[in-house]
mmCIF file with all atom_site columns, C-alpha atoms in Angstrom:
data_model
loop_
_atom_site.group_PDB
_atom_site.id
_atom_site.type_symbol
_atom_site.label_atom_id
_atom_site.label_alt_id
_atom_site.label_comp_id
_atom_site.label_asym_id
_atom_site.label_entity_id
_atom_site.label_seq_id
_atom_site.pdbx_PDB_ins_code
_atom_site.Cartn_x
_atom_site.Cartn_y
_atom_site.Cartn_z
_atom_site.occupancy
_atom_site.B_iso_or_equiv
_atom_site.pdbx_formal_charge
_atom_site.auth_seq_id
_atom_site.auth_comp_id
_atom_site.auth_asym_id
_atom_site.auth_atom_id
_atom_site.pdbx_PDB_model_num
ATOM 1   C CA . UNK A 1 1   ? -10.066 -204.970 70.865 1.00 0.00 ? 1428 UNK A CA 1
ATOM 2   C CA . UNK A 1 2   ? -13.528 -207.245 70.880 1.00 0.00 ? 1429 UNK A CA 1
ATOM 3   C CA . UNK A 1 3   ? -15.272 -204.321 71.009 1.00 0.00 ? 1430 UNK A CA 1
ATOM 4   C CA . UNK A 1 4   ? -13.299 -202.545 68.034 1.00 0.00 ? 1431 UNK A CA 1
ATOM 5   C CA . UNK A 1 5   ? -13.952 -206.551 66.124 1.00 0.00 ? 1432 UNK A CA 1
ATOM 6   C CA . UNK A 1 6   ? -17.309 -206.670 67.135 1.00 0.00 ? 1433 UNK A CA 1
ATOM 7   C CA . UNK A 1 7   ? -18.091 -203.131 66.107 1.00 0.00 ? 1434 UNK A CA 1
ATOM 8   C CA . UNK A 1 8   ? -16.176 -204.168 62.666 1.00 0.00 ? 1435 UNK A CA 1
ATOM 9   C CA . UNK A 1 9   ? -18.750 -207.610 62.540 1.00 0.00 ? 1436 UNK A CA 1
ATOM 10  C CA . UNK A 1 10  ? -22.004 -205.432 62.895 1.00 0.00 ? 1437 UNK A CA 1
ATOM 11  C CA . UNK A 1 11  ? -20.819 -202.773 59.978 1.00 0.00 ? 1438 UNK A CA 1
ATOM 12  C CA . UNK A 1 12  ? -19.828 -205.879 57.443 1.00 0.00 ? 1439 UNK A CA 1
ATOM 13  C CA . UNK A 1 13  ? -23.084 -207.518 57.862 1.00 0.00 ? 1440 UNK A CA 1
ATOM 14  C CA . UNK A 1 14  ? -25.059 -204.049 57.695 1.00 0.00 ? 1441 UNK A CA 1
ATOM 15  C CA . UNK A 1 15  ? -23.582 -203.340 54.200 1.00 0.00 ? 1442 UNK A CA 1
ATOM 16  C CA . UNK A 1 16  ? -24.065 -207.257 53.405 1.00 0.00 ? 1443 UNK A CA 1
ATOM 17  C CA . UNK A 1 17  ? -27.824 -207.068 54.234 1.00 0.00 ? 1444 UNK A CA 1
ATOM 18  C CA . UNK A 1 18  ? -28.435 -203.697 52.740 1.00 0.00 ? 1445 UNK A CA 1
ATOM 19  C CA . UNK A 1 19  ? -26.792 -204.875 49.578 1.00 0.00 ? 1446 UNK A CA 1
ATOM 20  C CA . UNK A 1 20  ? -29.216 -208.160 49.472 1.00 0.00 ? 1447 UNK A CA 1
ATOM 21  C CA . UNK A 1 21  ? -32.214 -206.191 49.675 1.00 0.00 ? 1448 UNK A CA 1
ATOM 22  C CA . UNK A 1 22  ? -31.418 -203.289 46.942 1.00 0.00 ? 1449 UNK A CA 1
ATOM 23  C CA . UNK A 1 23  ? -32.693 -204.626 43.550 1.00 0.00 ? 1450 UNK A CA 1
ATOM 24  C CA . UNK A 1 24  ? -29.943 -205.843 40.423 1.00 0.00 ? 1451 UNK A CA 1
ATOM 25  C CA . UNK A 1 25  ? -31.335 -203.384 38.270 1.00 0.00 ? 1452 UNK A CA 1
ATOM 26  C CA . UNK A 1 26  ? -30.587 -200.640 40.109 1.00 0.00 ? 1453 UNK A CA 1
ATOM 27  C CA . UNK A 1 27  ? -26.690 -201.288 40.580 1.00 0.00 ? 1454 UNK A CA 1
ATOM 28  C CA . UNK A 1 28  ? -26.685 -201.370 37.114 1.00 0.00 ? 1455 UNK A CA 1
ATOM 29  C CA . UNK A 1 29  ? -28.681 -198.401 35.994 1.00 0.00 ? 1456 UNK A CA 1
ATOM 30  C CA . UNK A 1 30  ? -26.102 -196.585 39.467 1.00 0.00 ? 1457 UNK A CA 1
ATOM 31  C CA . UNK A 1 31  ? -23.062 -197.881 36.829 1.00 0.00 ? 1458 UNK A CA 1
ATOM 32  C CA . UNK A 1 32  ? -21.566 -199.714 40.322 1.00 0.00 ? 1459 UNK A CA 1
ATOM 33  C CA . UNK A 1 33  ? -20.991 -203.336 39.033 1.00 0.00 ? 1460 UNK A CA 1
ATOM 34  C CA . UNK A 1 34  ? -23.168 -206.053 39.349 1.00 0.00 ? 1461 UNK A CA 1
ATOM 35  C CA . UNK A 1 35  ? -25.499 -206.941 42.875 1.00 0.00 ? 1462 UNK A CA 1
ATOM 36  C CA . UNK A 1 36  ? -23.722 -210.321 43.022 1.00 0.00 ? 1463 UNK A CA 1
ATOM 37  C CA . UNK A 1 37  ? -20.411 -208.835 42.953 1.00 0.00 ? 1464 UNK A CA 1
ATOM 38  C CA . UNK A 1 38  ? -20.889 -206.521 46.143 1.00 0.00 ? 1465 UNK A CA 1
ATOM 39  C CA . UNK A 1 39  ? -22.787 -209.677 47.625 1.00 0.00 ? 1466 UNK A CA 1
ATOM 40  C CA . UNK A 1 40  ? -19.599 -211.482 47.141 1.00 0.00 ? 1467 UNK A CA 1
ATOM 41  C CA . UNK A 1 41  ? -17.537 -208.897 47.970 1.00 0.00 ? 1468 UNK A CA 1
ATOM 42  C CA . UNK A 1 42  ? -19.243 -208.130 51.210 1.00 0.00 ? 1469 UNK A CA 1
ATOM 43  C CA . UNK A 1 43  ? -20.032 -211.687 51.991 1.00 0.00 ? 1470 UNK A CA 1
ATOM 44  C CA . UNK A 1 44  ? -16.486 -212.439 52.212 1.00 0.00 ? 1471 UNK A CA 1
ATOM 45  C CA . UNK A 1 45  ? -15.451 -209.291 54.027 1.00 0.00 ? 1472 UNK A CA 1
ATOM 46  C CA . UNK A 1 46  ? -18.711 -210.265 56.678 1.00 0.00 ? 1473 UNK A CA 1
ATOM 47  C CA . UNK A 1 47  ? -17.181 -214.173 56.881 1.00 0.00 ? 1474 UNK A CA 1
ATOM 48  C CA . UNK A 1 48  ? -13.295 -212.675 57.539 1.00 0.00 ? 1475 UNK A CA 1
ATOM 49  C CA . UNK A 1 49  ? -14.152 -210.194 60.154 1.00 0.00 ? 1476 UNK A CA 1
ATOM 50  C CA . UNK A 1 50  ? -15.625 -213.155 62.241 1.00 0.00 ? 1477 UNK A CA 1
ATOM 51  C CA . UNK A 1 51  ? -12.546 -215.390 61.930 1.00 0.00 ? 1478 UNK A CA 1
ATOM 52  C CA . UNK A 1 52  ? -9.919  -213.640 61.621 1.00 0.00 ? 1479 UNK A CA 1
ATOM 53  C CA . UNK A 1 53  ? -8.355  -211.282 64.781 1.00 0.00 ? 1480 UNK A CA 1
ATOM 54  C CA . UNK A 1 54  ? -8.885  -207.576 63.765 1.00 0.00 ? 1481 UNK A CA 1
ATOM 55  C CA . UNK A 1 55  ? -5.095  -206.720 63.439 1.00 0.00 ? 1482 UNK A CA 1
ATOM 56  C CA . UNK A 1 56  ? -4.545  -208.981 60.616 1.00 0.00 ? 1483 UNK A CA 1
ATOM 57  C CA . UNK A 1 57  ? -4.659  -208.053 56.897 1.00 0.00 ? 1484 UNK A CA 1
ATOM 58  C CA . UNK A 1 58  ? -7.752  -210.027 55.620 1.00 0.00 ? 1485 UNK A CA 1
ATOM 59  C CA . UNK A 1 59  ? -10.892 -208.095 58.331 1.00 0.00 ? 1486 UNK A CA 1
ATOM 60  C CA . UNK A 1 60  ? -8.766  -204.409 57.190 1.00 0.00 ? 1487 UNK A CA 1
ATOM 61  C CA . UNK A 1 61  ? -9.434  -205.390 53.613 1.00 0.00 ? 1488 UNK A CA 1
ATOM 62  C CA . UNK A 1 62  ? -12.765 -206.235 54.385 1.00 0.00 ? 1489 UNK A CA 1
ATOM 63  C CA . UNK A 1 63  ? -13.529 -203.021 56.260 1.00 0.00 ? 1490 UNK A CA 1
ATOM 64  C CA . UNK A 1 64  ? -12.385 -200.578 52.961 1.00 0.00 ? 1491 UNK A CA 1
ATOM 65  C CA . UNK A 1 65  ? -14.691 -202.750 51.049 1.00 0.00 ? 1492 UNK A CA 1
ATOM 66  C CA . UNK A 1 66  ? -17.525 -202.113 53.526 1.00 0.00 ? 1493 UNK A CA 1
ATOM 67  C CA . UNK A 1 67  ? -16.727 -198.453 53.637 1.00 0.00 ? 1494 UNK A CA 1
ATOM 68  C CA . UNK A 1 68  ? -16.740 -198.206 49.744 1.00 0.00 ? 1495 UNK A CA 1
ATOM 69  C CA . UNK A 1 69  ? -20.273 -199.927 49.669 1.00 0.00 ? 1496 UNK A CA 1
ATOM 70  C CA . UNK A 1 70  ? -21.786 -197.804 51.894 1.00 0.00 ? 1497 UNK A CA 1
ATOM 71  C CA . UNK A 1 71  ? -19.849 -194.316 51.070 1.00 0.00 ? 1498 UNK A CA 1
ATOM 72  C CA . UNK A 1 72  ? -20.391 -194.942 47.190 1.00 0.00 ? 1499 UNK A CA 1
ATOM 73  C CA . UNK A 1 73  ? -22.780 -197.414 46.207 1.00 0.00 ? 1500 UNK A CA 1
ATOM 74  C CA . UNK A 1 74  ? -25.171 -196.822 48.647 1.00 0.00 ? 1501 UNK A CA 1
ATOM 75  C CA . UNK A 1 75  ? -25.779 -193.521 48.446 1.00 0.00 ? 1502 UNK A CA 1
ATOM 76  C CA . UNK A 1 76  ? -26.353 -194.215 44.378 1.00 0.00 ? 1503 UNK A CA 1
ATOM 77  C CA . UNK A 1 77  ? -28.720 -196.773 44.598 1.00 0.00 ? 1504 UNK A CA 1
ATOM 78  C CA . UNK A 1 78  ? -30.569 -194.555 47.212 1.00 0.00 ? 1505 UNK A CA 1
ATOM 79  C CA . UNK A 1 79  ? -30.285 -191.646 44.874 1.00 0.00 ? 1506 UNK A CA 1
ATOM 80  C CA . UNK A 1 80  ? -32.782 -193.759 42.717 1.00 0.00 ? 1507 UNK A CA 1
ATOM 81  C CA . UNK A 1 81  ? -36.202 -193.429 42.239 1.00 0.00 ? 1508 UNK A CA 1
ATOM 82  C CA . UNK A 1 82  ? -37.561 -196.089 45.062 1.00 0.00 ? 1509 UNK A CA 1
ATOM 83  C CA . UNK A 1 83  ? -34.394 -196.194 46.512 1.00 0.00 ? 1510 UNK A CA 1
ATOM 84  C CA . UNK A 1 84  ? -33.023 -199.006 44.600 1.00 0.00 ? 1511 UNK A CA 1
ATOM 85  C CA . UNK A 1 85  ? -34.931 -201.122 47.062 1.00 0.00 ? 1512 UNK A CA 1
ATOM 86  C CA . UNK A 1 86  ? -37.023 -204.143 45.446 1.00 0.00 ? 1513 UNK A CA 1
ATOM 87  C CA . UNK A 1 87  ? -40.604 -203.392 45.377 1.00 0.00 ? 1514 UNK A CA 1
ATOM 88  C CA . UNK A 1 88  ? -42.511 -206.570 47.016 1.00 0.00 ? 1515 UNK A CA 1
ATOM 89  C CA . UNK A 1 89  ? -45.736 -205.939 48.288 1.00 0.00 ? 1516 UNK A CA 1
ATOM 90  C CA . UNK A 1 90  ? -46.970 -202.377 46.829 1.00 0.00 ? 1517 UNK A CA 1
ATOM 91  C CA . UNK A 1 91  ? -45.555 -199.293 45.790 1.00 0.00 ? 1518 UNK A CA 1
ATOM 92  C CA . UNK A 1 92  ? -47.590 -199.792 42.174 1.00 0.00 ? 1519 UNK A CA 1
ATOM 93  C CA . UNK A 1 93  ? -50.876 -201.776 40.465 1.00 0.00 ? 1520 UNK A CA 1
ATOM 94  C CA . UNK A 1 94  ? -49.970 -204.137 38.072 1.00 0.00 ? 1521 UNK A CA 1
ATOM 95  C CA . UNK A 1 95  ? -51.173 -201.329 35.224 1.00 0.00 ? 1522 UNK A CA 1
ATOM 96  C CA . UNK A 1 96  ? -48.344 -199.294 36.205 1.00 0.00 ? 1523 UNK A CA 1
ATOM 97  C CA . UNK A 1 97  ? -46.302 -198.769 33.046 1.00 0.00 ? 1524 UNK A CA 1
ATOM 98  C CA . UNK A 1 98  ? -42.426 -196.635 33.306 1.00 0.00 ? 1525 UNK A CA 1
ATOM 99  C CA . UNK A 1 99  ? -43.685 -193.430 32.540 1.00 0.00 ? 1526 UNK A CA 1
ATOM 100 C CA . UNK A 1 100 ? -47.210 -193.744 34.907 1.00 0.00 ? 1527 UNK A CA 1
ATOM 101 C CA . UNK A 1 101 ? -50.406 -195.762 35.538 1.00 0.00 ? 1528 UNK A CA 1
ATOM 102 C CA . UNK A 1 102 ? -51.428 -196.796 31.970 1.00 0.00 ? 1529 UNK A CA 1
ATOM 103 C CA . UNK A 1 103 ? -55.398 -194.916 31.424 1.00 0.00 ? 1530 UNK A CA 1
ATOM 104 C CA . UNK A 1 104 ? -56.254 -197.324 28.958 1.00 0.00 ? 1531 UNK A CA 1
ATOM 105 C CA . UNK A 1 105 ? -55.635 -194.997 26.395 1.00 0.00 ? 1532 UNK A CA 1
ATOM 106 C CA . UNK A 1 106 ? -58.399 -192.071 27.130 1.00 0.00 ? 1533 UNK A CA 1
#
């Protein structure tokens, strides 16, 4: 059974830390609610699983919400261009407009 709770620890705080590092916009432009929701969401299932014994109600409840992150939001946000993923530290210049690298108009 500590194996089965530990196992259920490790997959709450996956989905928790994938969900902090995906960007807002791209939960909303996905049409899956808002980044702090599933932060909550997932922050409280991550917090349940480590008190509370597996069997009880509270870490199963946590566990579909986990599986519903990464099943269906997940895959969405990854569907996006950049992978939903905030873009710190490259990817684009600072000329970079939506549609391309802005030529200065030539």
């Amino acid at each position: 059974m500590s194996l089965l709770s530990l196992a259920l620890i490790v997959f709450s705080g996956f989905a928790l830390f994938d969900a902090a590092i995906r960007r807002e916009d791209g939960f909303r432009a996905a049409d899956k609610k808002t980044k702090p929701f599933w932060l909550i969401i997932l922050g409280i299932a991550f917090v349940v699983s480590l008190i509370f014994p597996i069997l009880s109600f509270l870490p199963i409840i946590g566990l579909i919400a986990s599986i519903v992150y990464m099943v269906d939001v997940r895959p969405a946000l990854r569907s996006l261009p950049g992978g939903g993923r905030s873009s710190r530290g490259g990817g684009g210049s600072s000329s970079d407009g939506p549609y391309g690298p802005y030529n200065g108009g030539r």
